[in-house]
Short mmCIF file of C-alpha atoms in Angstrom, two decimals:
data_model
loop_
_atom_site.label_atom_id
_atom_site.label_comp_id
_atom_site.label_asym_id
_atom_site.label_seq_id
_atom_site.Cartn_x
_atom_site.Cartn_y
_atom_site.Cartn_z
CA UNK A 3 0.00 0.00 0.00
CA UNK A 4 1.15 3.24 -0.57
CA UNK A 5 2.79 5.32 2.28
CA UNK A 6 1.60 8.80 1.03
CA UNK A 7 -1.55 7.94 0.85
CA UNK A 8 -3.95 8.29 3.76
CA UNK A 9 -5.61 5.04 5.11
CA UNK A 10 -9.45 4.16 5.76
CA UNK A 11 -10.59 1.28 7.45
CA UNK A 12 -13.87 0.60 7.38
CA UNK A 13 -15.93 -2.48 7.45
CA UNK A 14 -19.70 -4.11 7.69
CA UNK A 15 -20.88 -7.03 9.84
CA UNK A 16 -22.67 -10.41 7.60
CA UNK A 17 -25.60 -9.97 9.60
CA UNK A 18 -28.70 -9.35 7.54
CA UNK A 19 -29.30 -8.57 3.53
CA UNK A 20 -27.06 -5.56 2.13
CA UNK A 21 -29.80 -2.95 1.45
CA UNK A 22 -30.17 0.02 -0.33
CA UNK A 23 -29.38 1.67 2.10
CA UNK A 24 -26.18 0.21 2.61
CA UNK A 25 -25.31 0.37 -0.81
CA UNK A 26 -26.42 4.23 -1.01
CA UNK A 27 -25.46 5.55 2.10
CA UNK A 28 -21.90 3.52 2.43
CA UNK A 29 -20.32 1.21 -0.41
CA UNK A 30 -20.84 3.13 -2.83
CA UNK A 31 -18.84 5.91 -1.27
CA UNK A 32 -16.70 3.50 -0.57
CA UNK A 33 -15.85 2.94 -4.25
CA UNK A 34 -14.98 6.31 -4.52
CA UNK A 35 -11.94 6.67 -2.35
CA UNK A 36 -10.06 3.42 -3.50
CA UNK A 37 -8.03 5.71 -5.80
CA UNK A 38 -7.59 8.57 -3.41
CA UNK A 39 -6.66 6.38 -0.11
CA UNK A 40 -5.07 3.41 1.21
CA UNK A 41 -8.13 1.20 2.44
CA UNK A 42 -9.07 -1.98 4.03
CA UNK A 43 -12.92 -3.03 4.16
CA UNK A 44 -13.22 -5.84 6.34
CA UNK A 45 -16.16 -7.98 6.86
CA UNK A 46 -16.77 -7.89 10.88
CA UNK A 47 -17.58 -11.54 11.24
CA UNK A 48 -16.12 -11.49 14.72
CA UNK A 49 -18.85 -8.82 15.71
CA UNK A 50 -21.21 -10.36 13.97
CA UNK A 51 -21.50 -13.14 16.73
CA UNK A 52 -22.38 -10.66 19.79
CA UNK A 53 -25.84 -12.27 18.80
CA UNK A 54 -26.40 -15.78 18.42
CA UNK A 55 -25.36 -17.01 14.70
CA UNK A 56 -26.67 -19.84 12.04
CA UNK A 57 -23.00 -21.16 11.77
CA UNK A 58 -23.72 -22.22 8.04
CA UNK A 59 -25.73 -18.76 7.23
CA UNK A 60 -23.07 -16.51 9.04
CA UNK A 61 -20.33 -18.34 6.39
CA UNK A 62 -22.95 -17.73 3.71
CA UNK A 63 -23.76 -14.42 4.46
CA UNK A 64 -19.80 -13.62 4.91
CA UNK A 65 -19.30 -14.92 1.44
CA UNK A 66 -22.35 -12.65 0.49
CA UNK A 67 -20.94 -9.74 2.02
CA UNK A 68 -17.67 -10.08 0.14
CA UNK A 69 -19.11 -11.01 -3.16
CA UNK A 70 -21.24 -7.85 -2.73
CA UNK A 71 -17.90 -5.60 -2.20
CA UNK A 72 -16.67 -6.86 -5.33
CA UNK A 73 -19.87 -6.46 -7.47
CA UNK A 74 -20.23 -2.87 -6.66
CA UNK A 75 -16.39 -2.26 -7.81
CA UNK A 76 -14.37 -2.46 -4.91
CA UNK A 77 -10.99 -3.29 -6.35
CA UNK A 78 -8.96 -5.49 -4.41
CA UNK A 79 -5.71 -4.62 -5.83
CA UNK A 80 -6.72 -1.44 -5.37
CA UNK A 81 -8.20 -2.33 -1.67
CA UNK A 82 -7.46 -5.12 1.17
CA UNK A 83 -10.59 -7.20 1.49
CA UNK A 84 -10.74 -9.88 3.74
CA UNK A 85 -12.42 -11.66 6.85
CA UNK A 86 -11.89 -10.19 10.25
CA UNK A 87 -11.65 -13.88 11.68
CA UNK A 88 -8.67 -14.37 9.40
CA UNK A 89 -6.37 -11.90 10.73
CA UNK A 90 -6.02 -13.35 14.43
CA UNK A 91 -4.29 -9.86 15.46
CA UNK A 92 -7.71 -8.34 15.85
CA UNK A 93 -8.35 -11.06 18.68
CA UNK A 94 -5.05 -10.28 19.83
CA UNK A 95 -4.86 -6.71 20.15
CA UNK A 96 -8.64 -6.71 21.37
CA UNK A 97 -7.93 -8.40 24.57
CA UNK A 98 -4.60 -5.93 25.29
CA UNK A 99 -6.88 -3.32 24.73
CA UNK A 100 -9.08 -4.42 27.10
CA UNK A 101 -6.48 -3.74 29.80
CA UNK A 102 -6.41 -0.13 28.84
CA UNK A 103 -10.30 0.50 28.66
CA UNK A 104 -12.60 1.46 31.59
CA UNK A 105 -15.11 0.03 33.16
CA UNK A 106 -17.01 3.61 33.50
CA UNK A 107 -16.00 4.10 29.19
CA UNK A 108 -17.83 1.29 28.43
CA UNK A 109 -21.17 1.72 30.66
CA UNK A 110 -21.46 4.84 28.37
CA UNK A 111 -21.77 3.29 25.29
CA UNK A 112 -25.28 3.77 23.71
CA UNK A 113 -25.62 1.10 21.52
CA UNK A 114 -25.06 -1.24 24.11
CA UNK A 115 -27.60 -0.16 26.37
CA UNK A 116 -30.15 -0.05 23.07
CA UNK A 117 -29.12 -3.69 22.01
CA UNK A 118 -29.10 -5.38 25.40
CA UNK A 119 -32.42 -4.50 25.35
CA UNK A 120 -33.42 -5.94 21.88
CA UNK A 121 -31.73 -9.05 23.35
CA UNK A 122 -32.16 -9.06 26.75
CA UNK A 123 -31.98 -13.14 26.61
CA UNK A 124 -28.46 -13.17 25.29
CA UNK A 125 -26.29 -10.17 27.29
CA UNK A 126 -22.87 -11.34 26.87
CA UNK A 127 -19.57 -9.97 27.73
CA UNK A 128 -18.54 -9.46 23.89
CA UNK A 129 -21.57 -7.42 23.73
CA UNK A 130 -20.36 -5.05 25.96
CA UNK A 131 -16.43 -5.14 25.16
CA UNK A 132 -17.28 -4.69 21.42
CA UNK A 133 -15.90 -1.30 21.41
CA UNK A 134 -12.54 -2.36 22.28
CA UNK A 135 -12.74 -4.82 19.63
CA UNK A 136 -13.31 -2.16 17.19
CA UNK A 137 -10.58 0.12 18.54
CA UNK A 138 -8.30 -3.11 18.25
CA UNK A 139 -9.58 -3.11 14.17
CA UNK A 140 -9.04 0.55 13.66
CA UNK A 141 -6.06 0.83 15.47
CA UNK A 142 -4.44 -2.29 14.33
CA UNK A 143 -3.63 -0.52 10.84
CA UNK A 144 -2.51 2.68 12.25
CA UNK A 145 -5.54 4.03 10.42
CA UNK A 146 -6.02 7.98 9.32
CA UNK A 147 -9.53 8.08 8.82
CA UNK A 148 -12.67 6.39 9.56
CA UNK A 149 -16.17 6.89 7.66
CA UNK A 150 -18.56 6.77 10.45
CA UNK A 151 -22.29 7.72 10.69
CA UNK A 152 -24.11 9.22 13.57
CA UNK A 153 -24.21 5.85 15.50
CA UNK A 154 -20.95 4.90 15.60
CA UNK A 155 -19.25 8.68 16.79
CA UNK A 156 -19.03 7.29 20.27
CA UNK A 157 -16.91 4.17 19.36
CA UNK A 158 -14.58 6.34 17.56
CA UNK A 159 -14.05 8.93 20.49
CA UNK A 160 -13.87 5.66 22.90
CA UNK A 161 -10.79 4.58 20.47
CA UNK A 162 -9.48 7.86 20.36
CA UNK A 163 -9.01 8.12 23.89
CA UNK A 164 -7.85 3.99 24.41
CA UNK A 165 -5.18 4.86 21.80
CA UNK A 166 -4.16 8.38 23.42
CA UNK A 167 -4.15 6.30 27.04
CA UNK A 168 -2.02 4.00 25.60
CA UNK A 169 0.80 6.21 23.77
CA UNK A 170 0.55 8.28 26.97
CA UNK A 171 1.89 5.60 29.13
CA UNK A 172 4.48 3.67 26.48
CA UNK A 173 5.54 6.87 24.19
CA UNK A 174 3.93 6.86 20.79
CA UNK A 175 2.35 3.88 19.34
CA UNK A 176 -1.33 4.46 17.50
CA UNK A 177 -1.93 6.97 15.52
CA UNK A 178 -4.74 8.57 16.56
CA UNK A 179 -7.58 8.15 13.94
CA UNK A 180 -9.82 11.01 12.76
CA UNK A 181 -13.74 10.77 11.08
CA UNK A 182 -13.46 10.97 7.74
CA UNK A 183 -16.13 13.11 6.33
CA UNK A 184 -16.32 13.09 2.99
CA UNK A 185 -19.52 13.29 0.85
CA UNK A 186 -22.68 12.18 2.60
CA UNK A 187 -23.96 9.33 1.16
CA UNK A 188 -28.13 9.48 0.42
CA UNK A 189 -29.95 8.54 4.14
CA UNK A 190 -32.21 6.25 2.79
CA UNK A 191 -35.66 5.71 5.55
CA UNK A 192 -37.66 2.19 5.29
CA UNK A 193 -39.96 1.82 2.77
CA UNK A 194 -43.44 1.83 5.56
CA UNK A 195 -42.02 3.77 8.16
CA UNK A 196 -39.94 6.34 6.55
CA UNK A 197 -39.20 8.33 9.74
CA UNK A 198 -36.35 6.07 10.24
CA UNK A 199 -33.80 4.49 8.97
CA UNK A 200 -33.76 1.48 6.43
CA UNK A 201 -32.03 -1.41 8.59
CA UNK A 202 -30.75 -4.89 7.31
CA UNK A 203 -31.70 -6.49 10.95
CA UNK A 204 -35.63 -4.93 10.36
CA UNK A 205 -37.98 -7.78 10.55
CA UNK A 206 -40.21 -6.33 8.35
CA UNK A 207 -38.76 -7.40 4.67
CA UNK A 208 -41.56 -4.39 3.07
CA UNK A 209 -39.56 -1.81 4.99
CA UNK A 210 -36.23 -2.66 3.26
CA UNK A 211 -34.83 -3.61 -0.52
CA UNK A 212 -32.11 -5.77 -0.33
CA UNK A 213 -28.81 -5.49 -2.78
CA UNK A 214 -29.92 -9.03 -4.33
CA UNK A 215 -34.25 -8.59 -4.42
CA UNK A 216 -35.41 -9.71 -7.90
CA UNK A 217 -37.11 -6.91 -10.00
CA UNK A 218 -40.97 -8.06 -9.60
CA UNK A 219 -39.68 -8.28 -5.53
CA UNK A 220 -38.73 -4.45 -5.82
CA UNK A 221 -41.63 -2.98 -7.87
CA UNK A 222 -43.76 -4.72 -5.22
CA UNK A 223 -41.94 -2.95 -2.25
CA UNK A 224 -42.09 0.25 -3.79
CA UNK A 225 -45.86 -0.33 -4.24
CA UNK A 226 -46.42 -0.53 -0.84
CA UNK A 227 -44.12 2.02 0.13
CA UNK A 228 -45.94 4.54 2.52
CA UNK A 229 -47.12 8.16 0.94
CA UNK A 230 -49.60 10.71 2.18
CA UNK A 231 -53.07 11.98 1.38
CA UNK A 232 -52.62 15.01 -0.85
CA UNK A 233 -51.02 13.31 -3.55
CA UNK A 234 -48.28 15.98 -4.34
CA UNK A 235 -44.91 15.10 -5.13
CA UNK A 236 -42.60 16.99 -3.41
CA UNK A 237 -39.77 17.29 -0.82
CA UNK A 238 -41.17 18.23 2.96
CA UNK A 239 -40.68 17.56 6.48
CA UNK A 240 -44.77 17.29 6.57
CA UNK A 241 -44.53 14.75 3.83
CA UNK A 242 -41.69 12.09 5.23
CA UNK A 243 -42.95 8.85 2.78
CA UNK A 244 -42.44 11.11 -0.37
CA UNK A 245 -39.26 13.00 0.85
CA UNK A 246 -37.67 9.46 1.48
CA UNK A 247 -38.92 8.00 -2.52
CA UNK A 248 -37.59 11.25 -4.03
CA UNK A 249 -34.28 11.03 -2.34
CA UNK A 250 -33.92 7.43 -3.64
CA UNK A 251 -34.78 8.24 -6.64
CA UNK A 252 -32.01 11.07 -6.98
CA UNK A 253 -29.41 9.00 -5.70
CA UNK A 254 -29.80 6.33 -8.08
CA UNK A 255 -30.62 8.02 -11.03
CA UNK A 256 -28.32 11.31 -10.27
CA UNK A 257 -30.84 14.10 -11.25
CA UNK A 258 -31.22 16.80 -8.47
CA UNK A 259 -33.67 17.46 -6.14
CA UNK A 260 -35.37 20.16 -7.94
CA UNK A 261 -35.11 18.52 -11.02
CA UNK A 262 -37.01 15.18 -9.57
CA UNK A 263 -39.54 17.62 -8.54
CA UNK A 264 -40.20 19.06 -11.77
CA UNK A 265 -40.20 15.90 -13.36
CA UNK A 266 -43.07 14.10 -10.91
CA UNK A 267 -45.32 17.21 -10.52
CA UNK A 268 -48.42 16.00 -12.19
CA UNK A 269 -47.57 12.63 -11.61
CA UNK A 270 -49.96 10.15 -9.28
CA UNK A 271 -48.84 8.10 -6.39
CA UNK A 272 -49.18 5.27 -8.00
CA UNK A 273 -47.14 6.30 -11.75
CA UNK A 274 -44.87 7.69 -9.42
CA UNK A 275 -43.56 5.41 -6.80
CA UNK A 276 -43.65 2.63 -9.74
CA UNK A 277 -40.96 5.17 -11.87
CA UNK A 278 -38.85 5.08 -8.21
CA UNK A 279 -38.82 1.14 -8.48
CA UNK A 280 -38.04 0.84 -11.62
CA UNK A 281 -34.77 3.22 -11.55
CA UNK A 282 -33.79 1.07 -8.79
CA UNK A 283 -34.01 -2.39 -10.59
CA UNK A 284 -32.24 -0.86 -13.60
CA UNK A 285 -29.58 0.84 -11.10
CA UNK A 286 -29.30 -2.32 -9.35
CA UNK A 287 -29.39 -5.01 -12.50
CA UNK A 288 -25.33 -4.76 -13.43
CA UNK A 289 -24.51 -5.40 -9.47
CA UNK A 290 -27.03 -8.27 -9.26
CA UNK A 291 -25.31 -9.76 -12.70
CA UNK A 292 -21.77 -8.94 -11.61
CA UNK A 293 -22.66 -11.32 -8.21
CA UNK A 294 -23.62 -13.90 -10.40
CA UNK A 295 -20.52 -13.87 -12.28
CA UNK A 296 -18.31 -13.71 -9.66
CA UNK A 297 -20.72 -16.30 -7.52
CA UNK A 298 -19.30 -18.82 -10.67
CA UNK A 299 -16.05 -18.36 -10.32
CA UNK A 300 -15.32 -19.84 -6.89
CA UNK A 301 -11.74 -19.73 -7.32
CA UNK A 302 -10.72 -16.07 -8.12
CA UNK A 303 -13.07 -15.49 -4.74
CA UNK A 304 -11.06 -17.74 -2.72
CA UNK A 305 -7.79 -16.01 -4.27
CA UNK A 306 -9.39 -12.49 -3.08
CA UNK A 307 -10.09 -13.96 0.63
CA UNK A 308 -6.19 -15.79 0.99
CA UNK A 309 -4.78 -12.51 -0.75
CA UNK A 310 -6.50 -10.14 1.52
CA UNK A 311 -5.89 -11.87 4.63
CA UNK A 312 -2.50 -12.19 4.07
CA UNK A 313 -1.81 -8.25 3.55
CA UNK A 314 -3.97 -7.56 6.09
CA UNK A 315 -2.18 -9.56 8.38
CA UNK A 316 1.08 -8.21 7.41
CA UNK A 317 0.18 -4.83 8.13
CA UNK A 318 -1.46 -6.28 11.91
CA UNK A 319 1.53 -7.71 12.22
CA UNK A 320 3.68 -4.99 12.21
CA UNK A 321 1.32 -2.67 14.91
CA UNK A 322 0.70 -5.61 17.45
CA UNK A 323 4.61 -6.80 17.55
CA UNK A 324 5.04 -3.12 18.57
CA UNK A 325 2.40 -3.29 21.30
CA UNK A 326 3.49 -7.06 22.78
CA UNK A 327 6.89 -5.32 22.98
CA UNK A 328 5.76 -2.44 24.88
CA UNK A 329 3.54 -4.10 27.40
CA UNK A 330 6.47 -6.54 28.32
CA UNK A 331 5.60 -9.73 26.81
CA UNK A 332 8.17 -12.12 25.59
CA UNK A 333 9.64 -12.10 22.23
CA UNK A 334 9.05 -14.75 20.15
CA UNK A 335 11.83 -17.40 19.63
CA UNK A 336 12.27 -17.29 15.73
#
């Protein structure tokens, strides 16, 4: 990788269907910076099992994941791709980490108070350690910058200040990452209740179109999808249901705000959220076709997941022999 260059980490757990949302409001950023930065995308499987796992889906769905990077042009001699599981450093570093995080840090965190209660059956220690983990994945590759949305500002300040804690007792180790803010990707809302966010873990499938939904699947979603009563199309904070189709539409088809506007104002409900659908089955087509091809050729994705894990671990490598050296552990006998 190149040393001018600034790095990114970023990655995305195999829990869940990639949805538009994801694709919109993330990887296809994500594409965009492969040229500009060093960056790794990793697939979080470790995070991923927080919440009890289908072994055999949680391999599928990893393969998915990866397969999906690809499709929507992710390079990976451009980028480092590869399985968090595979690169045992993040393990290792974690629990290190660990050492250096407090108790009173982690009782902060948000998101584990909001998913021990959606599984208050299951409220496991590597639920509420999982920020250290991702400090350990960040910090691992003495990353620059990290794309982060609203919900995940509080595990980057909580790495901030483990890697400041850390250089401040052993001299300088981490570098201290930053949020990279680049261009927002489009906030995409579910489909029936557009006042929040479309989520790959929503139980209700009509709320969400996933990367991989079949056209007829799509047009049927957008069908349903939730309007109003005055049957105006137009951007408003009174009118959440059309807001949310409009914005889809301009992010897949590129036209502006104004310009989608113009283009739907004597247009019905129905014309309209049937011309939203179909600009997302024709945006969508080439990905779907590209993860088919690649889906057939089983050994150029096995070359992608031995490659990436292998620079990735080189890189780990380098950071965590620093860190076993600092905190006093023995060196290895080579």
């Amino acid at each position: 990788m190149a040393e001018d260059k600034k790095r990114i980490f970023s990655g995305m757990q195999p829990s869940g269907l990639i949805t538009l949302g994801n694709y919109l409001g993330a990887l296809n950023n994500w594409t965009k910076l492969q040229d500009d930065y060093d960056c790794l995308y990793c697939i979080v499987d470790m995070h991923a099992i927080t919440v009890r796992q289908d072994p055999a889906k949680l391999r599928k769905q990893a393969r998915d994941l990866l397969t999906q990077y690809l499709a929507v042009g992710l390079d990976p001699e451009k980028n480092i791709i590869y399985y968090q599981s595979h690169v045992p450093q993040h393990a290792e570093l974690g629990w290190i980490l660990n050492c250096y995080t407090y108790m009173g840090e982690l009782n902060r965190m948000t998101q584990f108070k909001d998913k021990s209660a959606k599984h208050a059956d299951n409220i496991n220690a590597g639920l509420y350690t999982y920020p250290v983990l991702m400090a350990a994945d960040i910090l691992l590759y003495q990353t620059d910058l990290v794309p982060v949305g609203e919900d995940q500002r509080q595990h980057l300040e909580i790495t901030r200040d483990i890697a400041a804690r850390f250089n401040g007792v052993y001299s300088d180790t981490f570098k201290i990452p930053e949020a990279y803010i680049g261009k927002v990707g489009a906030r995409i809302m579910a489909l029936q209740e557009p006042t929040k966010k479309m989520s790959k873990s929503d139980e209700n499938k009509n709320n969400t179109i996933a990367l991989m939904d079949e056209p007829a699947v799509i047009l049927n979603k957008f069908k349903r999808a939730m309007t109003d009563s005055d049957n105006q199309v137009r951007f408003g904070e009174d009118k959440p249901g059309i807001s949310n189709l409009l914005g889809i539409y301009c992010a897949v088809t590129g036209v502006s705000p104004a310009e989608a506007e113009r283009e739907f104002a004597n247009t019905g409900y129905g014309n309209f959220k049937m011309a939203v659908g179909e600009a997302v089955v024709a945006k969508l087509e080439p990905i779907q076709q590209r993860v088919k091809e690649l889906e057939a050729n089983k050994d150029y994705l096995d070359s992608v997941i031995k490659n990436g894990a292998e620079k990735a671990g080189r890189i780990a490598e380098k950071t965590l022999s620093k860190v076993q050296k600092k905190v006093g552990f023995p060196s290895k006998i080579r």
